[in-house]
Short mmCIF file of C-alpha atoms in Angstrom, two decimals:
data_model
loop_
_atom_site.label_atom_id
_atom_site.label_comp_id
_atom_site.label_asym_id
_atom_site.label_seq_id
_atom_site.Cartn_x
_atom_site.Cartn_y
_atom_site.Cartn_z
CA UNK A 1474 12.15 6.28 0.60
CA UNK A 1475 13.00 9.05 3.23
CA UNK A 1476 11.67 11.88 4.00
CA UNK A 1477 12.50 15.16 2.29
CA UNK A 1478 13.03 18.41 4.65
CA UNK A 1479 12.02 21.63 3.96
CA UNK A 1480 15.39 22.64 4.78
CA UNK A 1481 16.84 20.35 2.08
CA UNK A 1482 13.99 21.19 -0.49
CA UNK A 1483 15.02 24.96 -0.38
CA UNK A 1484 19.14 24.29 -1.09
CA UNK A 1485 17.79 23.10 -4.49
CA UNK A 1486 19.09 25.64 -6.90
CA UNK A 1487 17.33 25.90 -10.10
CA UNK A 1488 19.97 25.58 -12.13
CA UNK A 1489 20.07 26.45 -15.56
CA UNK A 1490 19.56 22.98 -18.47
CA UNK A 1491 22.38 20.44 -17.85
CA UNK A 1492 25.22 20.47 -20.06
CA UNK A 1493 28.08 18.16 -20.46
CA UNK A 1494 31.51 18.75 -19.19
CA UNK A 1495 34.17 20.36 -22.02
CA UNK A 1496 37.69 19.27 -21.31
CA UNK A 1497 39.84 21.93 -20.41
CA UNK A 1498 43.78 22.09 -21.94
CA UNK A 1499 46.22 19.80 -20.62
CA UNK A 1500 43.13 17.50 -19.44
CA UNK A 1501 42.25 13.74 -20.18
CA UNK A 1502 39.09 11.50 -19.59
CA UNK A 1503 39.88 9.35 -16.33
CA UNK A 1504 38.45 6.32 -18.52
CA UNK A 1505 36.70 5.28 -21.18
CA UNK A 1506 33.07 4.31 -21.36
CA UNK A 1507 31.98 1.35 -23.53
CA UNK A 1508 28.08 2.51 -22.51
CA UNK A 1509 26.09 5.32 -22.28
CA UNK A 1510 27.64 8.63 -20.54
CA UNK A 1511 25.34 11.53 -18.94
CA UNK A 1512 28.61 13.75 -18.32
CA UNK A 1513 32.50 13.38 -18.50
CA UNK A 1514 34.91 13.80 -15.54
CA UNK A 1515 38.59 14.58 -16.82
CA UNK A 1516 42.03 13.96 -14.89
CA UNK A 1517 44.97 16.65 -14.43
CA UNK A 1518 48.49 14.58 -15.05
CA UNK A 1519 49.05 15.44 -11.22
CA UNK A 1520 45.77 13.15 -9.79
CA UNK A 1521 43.90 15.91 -9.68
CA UNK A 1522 40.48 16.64 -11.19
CA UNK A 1523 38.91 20.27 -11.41
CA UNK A 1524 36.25 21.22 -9.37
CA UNK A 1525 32.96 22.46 -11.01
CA UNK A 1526 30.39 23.67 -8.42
CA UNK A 1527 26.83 23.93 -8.24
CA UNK A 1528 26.42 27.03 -10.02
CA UNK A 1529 28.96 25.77 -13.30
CA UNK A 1530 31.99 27.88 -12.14
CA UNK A 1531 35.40 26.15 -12.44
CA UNK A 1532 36.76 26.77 -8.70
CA UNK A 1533 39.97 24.99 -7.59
CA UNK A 1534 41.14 21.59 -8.53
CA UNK A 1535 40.36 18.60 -5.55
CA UNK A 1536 41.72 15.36 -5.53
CA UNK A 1537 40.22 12.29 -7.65
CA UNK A 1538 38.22 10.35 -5.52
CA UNK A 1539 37.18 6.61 -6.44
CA UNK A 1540 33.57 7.74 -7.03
CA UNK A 1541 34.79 10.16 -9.62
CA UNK A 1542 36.33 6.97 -11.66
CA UNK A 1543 32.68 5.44 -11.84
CA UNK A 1544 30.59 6.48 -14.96
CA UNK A 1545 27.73 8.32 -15.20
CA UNK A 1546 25.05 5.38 -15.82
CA UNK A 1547 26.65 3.50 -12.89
CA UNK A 1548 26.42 6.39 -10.75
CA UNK A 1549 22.61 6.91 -11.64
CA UNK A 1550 22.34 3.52 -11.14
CA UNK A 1551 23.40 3.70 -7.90
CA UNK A 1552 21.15 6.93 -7.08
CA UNK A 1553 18.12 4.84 -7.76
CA UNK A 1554 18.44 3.06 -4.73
CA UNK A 1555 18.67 6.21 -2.44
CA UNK A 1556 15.60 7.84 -0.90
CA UNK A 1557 13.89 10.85 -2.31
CA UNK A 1558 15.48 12.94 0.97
CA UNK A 1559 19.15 11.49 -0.07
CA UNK A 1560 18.38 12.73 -3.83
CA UNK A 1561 17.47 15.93 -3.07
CA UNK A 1562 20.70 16.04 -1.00
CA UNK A 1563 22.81 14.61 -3.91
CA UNK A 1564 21.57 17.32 -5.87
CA UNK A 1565 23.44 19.67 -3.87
CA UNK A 1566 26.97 18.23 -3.68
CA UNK A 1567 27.85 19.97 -7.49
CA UNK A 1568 27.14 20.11 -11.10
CA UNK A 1569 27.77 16.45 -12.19
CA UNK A 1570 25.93 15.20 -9.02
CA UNK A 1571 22.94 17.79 -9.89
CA UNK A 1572 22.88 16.73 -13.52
CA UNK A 1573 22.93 13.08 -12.35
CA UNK A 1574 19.87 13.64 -9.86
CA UNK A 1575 18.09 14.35 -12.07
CA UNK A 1576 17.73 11.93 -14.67
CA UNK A 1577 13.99 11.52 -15.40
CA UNK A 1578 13.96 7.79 -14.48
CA UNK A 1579 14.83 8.53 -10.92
CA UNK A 1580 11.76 10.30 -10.61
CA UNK A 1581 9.05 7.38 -11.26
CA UNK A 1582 8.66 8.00 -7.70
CA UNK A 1583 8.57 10.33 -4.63
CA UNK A 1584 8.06 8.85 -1.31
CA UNK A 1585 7.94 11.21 1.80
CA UNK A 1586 7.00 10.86 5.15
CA UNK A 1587 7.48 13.22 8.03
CA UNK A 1588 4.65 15.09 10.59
CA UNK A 1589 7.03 18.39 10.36
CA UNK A 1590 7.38 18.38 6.87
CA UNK A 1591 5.63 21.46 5.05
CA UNK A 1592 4.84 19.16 2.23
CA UNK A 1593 3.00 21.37 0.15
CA UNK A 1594 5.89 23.80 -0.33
CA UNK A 1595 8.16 20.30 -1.26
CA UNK A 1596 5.97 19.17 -3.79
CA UNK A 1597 5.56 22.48 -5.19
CA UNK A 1598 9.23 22.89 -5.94
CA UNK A 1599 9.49 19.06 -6.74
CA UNK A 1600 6.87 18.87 -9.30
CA UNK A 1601 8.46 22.27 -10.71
CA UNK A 1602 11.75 20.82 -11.17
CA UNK A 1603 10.32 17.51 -12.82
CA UNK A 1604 8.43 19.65 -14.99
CA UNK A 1605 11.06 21.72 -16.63
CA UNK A 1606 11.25 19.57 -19.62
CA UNK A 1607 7.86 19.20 -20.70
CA UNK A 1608 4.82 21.56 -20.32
CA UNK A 1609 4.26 21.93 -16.74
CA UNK A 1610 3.44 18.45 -15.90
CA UNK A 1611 5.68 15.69 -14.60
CA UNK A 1612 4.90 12.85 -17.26
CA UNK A 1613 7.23 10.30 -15.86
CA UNK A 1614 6.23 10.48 -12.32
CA UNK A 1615 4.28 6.82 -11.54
CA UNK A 1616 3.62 7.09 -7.79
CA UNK A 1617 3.46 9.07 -4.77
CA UNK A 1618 3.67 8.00 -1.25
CA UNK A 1619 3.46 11.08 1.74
CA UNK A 1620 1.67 8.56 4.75
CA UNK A 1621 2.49 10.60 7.32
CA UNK A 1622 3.07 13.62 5.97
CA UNK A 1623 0.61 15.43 8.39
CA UNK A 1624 0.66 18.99 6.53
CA UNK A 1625 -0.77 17.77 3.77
CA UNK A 1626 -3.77 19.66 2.47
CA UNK A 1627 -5.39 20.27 -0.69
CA UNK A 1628 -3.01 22.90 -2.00
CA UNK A 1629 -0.43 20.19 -2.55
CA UNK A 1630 -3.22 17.54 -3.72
CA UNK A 1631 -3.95 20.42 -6.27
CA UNK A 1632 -0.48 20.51 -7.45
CA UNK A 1633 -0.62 17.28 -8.03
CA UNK A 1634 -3.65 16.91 -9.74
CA UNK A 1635 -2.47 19.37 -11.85
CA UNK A 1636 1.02 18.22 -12.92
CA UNK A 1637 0.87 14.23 -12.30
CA UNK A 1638 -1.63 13.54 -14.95
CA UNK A 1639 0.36 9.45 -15.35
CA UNK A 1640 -0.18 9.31 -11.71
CA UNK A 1641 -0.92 5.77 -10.65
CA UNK A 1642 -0.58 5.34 -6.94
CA UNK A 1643 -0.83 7.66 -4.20
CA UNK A 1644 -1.05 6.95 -0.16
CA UNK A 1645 -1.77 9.95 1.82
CA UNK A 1646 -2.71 7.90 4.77
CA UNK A 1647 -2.76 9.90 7.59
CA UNK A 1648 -2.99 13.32 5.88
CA UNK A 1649 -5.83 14.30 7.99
CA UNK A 1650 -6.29 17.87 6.45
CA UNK A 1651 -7.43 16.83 2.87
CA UNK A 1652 -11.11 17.06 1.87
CA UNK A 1653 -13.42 15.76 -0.60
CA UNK A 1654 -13.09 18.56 -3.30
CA UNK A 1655 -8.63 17.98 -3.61
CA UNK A 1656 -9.49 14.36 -4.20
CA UNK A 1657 -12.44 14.81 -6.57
CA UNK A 1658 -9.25 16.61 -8.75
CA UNK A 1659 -6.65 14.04 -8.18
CA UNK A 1660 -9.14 11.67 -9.57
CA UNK A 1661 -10.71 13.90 -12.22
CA UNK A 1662 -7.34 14.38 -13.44
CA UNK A 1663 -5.35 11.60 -13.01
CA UNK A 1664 -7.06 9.08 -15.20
CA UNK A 1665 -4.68 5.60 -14.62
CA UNK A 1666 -4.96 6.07 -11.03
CA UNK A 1667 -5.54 2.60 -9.71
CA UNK A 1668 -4.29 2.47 -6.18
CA UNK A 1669 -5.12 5.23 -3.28
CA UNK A 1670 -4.96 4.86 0.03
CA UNK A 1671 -6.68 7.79 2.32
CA UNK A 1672 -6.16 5.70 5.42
CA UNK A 1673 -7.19 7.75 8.92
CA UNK A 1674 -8.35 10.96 6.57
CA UNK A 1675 -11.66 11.38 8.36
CA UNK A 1676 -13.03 14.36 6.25
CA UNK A 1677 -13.04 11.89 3.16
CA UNK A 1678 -16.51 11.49 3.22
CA UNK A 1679 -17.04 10.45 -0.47
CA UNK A 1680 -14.99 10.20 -4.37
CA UNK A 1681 -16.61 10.85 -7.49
CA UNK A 1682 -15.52 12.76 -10.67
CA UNK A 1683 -15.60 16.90 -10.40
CA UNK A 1684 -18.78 18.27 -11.99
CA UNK A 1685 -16.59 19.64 -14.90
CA UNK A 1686 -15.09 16.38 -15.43
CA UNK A 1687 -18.67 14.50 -15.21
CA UNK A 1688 -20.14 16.85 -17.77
CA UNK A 1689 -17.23 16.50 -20.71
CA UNK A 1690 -17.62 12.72 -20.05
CA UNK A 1691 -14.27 12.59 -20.86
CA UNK A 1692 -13.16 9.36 -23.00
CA UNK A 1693 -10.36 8.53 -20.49
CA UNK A 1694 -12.89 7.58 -17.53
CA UNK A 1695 -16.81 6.68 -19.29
CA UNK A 1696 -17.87 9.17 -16.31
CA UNK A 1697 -15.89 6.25 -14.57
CA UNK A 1698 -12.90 6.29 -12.20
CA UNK A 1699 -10.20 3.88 -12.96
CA UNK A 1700 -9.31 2.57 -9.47
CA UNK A 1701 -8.53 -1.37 -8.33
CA UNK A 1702 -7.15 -0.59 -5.01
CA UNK A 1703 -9.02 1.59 -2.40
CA UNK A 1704 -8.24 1.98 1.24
CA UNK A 1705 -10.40 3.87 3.51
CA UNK A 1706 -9.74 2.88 6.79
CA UNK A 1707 -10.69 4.99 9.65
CA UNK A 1708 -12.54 7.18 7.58
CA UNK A 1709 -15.04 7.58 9.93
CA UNK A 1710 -16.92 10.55 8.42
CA UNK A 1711 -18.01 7.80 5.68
CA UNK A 1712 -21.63 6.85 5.62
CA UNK A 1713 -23.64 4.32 3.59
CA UNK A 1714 -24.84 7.88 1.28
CA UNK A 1715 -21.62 8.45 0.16
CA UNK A 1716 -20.17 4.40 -0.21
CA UNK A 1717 -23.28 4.97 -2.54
CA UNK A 1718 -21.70 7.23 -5.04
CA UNK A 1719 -18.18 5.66 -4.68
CA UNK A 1720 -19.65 2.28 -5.20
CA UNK A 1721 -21.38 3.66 -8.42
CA UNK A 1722 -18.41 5.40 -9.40
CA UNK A 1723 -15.65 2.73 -9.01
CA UNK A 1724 -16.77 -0.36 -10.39
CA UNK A 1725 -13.71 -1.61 -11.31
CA UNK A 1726 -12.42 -1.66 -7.78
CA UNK A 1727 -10.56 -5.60 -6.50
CA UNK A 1728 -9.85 -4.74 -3.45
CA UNK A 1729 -12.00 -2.52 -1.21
CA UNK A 1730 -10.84 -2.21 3.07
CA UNK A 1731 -13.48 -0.06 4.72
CA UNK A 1732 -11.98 -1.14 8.41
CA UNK A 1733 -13.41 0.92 11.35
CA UNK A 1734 -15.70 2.99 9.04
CA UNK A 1735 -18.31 2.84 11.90
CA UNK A 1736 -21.52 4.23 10.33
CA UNK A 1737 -21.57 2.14 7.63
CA UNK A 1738 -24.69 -0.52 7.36
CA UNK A 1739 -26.09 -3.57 5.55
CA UNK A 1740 -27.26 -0.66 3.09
CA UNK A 1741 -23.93 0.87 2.20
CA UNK A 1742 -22.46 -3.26 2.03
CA UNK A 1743 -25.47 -3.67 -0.34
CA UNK A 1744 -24.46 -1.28 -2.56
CA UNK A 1745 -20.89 -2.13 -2.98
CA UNK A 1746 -22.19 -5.99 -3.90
CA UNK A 1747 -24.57 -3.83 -6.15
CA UNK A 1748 -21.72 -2.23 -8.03
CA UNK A 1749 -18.18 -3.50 -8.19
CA UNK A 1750 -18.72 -7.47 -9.04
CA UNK A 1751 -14.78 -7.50 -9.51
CA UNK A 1752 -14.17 -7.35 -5.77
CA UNK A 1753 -11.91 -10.07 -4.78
CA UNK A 1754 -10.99 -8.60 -1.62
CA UNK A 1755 -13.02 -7.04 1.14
CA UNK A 1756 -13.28 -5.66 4.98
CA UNK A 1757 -15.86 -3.94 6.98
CA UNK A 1758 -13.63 -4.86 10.30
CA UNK A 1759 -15.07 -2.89 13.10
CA UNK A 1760 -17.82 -2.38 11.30
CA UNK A 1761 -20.63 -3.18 14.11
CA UNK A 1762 -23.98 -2.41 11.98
CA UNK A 1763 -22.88 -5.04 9.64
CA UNK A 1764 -24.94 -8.29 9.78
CA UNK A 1765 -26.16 -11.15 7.94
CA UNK A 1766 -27.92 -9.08 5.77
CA UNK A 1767 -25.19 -7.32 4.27
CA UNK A 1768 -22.85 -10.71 4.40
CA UNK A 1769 -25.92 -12.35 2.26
CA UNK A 1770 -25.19 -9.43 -0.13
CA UNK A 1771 -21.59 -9.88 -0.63
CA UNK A 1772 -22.67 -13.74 -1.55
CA UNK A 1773 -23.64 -11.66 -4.73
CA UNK A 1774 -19.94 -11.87 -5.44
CA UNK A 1775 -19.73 -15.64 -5.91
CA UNK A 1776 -16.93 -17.19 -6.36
CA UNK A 1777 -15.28 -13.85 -7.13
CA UNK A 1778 -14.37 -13.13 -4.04
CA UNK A 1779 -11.28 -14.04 -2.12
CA UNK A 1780 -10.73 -12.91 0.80
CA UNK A 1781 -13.52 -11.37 3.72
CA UNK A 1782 -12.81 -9.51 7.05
CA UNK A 1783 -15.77 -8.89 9.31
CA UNK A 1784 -14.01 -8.28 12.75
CA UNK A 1785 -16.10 -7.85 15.35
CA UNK A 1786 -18.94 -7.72 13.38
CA UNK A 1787 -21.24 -9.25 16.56
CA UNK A 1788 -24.39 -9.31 14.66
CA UNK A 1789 -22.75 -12.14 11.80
CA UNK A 1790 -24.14 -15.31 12.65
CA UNK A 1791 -24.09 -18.95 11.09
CA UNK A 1792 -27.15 -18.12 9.50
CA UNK A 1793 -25.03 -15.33 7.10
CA UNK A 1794 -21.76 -17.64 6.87
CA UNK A 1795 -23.63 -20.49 5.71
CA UNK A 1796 -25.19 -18.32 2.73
CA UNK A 1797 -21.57 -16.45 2.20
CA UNK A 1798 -20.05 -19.56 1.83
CA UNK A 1799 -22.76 -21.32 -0.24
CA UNK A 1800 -21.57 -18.81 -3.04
CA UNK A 1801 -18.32 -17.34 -2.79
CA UNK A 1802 -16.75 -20.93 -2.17
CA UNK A 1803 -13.28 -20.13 -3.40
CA UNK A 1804 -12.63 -18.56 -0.36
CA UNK A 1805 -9.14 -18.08 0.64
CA UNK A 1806 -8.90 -16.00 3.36
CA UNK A 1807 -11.69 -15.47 5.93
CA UNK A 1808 -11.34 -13.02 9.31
CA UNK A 1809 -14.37 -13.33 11.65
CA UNK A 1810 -12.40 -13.17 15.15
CA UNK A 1811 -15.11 -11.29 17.65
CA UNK A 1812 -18.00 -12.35 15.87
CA UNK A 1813 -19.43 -14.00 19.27
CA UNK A 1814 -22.82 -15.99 17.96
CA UNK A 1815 -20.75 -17.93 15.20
CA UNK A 1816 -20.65 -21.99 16.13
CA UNK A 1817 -19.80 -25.10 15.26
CA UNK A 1818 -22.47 -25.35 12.53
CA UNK A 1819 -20.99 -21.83 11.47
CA UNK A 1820 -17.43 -23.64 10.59
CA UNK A 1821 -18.49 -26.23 9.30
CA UNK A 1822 -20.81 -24.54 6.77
CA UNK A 1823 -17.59 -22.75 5.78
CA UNK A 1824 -15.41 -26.32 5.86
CA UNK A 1825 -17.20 -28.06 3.50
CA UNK A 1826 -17.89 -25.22 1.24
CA UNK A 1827 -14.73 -23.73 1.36
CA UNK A 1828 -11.88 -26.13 1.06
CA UNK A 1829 -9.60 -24.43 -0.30
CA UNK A 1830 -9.16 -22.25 2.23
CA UNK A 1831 -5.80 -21.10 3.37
CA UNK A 1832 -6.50 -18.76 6.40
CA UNK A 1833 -9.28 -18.69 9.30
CA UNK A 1834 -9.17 -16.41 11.96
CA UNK A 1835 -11.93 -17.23 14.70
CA UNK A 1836 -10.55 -16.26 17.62
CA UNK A 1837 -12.84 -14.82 20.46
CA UNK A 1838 -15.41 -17.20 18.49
CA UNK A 1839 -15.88 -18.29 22.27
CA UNK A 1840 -19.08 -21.13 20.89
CA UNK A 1841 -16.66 -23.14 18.74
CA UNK A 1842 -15.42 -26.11 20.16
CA UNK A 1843 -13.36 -29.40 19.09
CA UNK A 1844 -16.15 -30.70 16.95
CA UNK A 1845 -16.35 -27.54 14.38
CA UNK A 1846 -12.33 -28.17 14.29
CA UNK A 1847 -12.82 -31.75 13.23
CA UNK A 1848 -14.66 -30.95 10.56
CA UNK A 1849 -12.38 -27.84 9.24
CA UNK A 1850 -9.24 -30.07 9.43
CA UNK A 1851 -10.93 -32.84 7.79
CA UNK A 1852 -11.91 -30.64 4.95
CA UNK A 1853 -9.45 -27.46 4.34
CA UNK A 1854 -6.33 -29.62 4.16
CA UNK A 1855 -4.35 -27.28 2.68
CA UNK A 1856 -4.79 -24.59 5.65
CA UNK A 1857 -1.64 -22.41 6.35
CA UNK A 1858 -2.61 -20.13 9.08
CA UNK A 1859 -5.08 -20.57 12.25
CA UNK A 1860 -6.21 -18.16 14.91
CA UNK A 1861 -8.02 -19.58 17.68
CA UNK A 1862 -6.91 -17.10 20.17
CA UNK A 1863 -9.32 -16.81 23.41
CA UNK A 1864 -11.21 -19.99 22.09
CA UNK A 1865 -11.87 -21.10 25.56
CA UNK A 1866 -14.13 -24.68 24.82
CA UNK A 1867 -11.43 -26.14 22.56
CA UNK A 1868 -9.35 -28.79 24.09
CA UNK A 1869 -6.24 -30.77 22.75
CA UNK A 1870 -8.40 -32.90 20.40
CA UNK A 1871 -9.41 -30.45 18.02
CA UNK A 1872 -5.72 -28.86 18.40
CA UNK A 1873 -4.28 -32.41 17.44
CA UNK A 1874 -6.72 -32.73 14.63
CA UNK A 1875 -5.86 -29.96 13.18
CA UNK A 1876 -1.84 -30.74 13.29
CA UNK A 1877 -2.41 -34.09 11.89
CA UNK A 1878 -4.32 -33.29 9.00
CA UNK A 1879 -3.22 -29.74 7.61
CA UNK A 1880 0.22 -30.74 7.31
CA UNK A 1881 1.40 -27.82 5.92
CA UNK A 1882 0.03 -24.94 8.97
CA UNK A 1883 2.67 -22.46 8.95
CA UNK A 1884 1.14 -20.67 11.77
CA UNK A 1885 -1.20 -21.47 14.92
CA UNK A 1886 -2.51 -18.91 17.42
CA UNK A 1887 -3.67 -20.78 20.79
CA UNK A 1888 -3.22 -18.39 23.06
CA UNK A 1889 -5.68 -18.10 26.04
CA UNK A 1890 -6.66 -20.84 25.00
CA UNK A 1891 -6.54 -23.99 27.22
CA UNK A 1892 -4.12 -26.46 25.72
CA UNK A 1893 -1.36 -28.91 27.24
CA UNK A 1894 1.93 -29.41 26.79
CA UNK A 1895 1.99 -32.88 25.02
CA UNK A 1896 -1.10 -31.15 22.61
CA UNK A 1897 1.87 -28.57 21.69
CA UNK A 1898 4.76 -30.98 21.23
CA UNK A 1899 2.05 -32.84 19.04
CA UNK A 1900 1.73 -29.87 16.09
CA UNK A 1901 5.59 -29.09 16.33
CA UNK A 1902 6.36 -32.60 15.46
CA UNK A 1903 3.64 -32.72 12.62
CA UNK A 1904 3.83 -29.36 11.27
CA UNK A 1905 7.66 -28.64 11.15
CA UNK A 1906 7.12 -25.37 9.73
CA UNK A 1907 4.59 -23.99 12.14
CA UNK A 1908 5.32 -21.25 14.06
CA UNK A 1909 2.53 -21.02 17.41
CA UNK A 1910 1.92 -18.11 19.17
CA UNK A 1911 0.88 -19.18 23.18
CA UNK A 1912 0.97 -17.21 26.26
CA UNK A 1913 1.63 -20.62 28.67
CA UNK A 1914 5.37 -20.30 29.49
CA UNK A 1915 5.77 -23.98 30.37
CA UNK A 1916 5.76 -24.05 26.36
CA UNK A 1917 9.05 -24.60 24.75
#
């Protein structure tokens, strides 16, 4: 969806409750509808249809225009493709086009995104509107996206903790104003929230219940918050005190991305492996205090988790990927480019642990050569993407080994690395499919 102006928010009127369309004398319906009908548009006997602006006033007849012929569901049904900006536009063209905005099931979800935007203000009036029909909360509205929407700050998180109480998703990545004590209400007060992203919101420092909330232990949450997704990338502000308390707080959390959150330690790892055994997903990219330590901790999960990112985590060694994989051995997806002191003996810990494992990324993993890629593509046949970018000791041989036995590599990152012509004419001819990103221009 689009972004809403404030410009646009204010030219919605707040009209009065939507009624149909009476025929006037001398008028006929323009067809007939064998399915449901919102409103009625009528025909004069000379083409002409009559004019009903935004305020209900009959002004003067206009010519029938094909979009006029269509009925209301079809014209709703078209409005649900159109972004929340073009809605709020729609709603301005007249009466039957503001009725037709409208219809509740348009409104599942808003989705804004502009830096200029004073998005407070347009959730304010959009939340109003919504709520006209029920008791000052917007029960049909599902999700909320605003990444981007730069004047976000808590007085719109407050409005919609107060009127989104079926909220499910929101994304306010990038909304660099909010603070701990709006979210603590969205969450206190939206209990089916599952997925929130506070991507680059650096005053996020922790999420937990409101103390009101916590002491009515309300049935809803168990003194428990409800969400499966979380993303708190670049949240810097975030230290291993307050992962505590989310941790403890979120236990039901799959998939956790704390990339670039650089004061978090082993400790704060350890108490996420500690808390949320559903985690199937899982990054501390960037994260530079991580080590072994805290990877030996996430082997708590088992075989529950999925997919791991440790980017440039420089302290990981073989010694932690040989425990990781030990446990969590249904492994699909495993980032440890950067991670410097990882071998051979590293990869091939994970190879014949891990077998089932559909993408590797150890580029800059500048102590693996062609013998820890023997071993991966004589054991994780079924391996569909491969970065060994900046991989400086492997040669053609591990490159072919690869393309001959995981037949079905859709993609192959070699570049900086040192590999011939006749090594890349090799994997196009065996892996059809593959797309390979190189930086030697003799490649074609």
């Amino acid at each position: 969806m689009g972004a809403c102006t404030a410009k646009e928010t204010e030219m919605i009127p707040p009209y009065p409750p939507r009624k149909l369309y009476q025929p006037r004398n001398g008028l006929k319906p323009a067809i007939s509808h064998s399915h449901k009908v919102y409103a009625s548009v009528h025909v004069n006997s000379d083409g002409t249809i009559p004019y009903t602006d935004k305020n209900g006033k009959l002004g003067k007849d206009r010519r029938l225009s094909p979009f006029d012929l269509l009925s209301d569901d079809l014209v709703v049904k078209i409005f649900s493709y159109l972004p929340t900006d073009q809605l709020c536009k729609c709603a301005c063209v007249d009466r039957r086009w503001y009725d037709l905005s409208w219809e509740p099931h348009l409104w599942t979800h808003i989705e804004m995104s502009n830096e200029n935007l004073d998005i407070d203000r347009a959730l304010r009036i959009l939340t109003w509107r919504l709520s006209r029909e029920t008791p000052n909360v917007c029960l049909m509205l599902e999700k909320i996206r605003l990444s981007g929407c730069e004047k976000l700050t808590n007085k719109g998180l407050h409005v919609i903790a107060k009127r989104c109480p079926e909220l499910t998703t929101l994304e306010v990545a990038g909304c660099y104003n909010i603070t701990n004590e709006a979210l603590y209400e969205v969450v206190s007060r939206c209990p089916n929230l599952q997925h929130l992203d506070i991507t680059g919101c650096p005053c996020i420092t922790c999420i937990a219940l409101t103390p009101e909330a916590t002491m009515r232990a309300c049935p809803l949450h168990g003194k428990q918050i409800s969400l499966q997704y979380l993303d708190m990338t670049d949240c810097y502000g975030l230290e291993d005190a307050g992962l505590r308390v989310i941790a403890n707080n979120c236990r039901e959390l799959t998939r956790f991305y704390l990339r670039r959150c650089v004061r978090i330690t082993d400790v704060g790892v350890q108490y996420v492996a500690n808390n949320c055994s559903m985690l199937k997903e899982f990054s501390v990219s960037d994260c530079r205090r991580v080590t072994d330590f805290g990877i030996r901790e996430l082997a708590k999960l088992g075989a529950q988790l999925r997919y791991l990112s440790v980017v440039h985590c420089d302290q990981v060694t073989d010694v932690g990927i040989k425990t990781l994989t030990k446990y969590c051995n249904k492994l699909r997806y495993l980032n440890i480019r950067g991670c410097e002191l990882v071998t051979d003996t590293g990869v091939e810990y994970l190879a014949r642990q891990c077998n089932k494992l559909r993408s590797l990324d150890i580029g800059k993993c500048t102590l693996v050569t062609d013998r820890g890629l023997e071993v991966l593509a004589l054991n994780c046949p079924l391996l569909k993407k491969l970065s060994l970018k900046s991989c400086e000791r492997i040669t053609d041989r591990g490159v072919q080994m690869i393309a001959a036995n995981c037949t079905d590599l859709q993609m192959l990152n070699i570049q900086d690395c040192k590999i011939s012509t006749e090594a890349y004419r090799f994997v196009k001819r065996h892996c059809k499919r593959c797309i390979i990103e190189h930086t030697n221009p003799g490649f074609c």
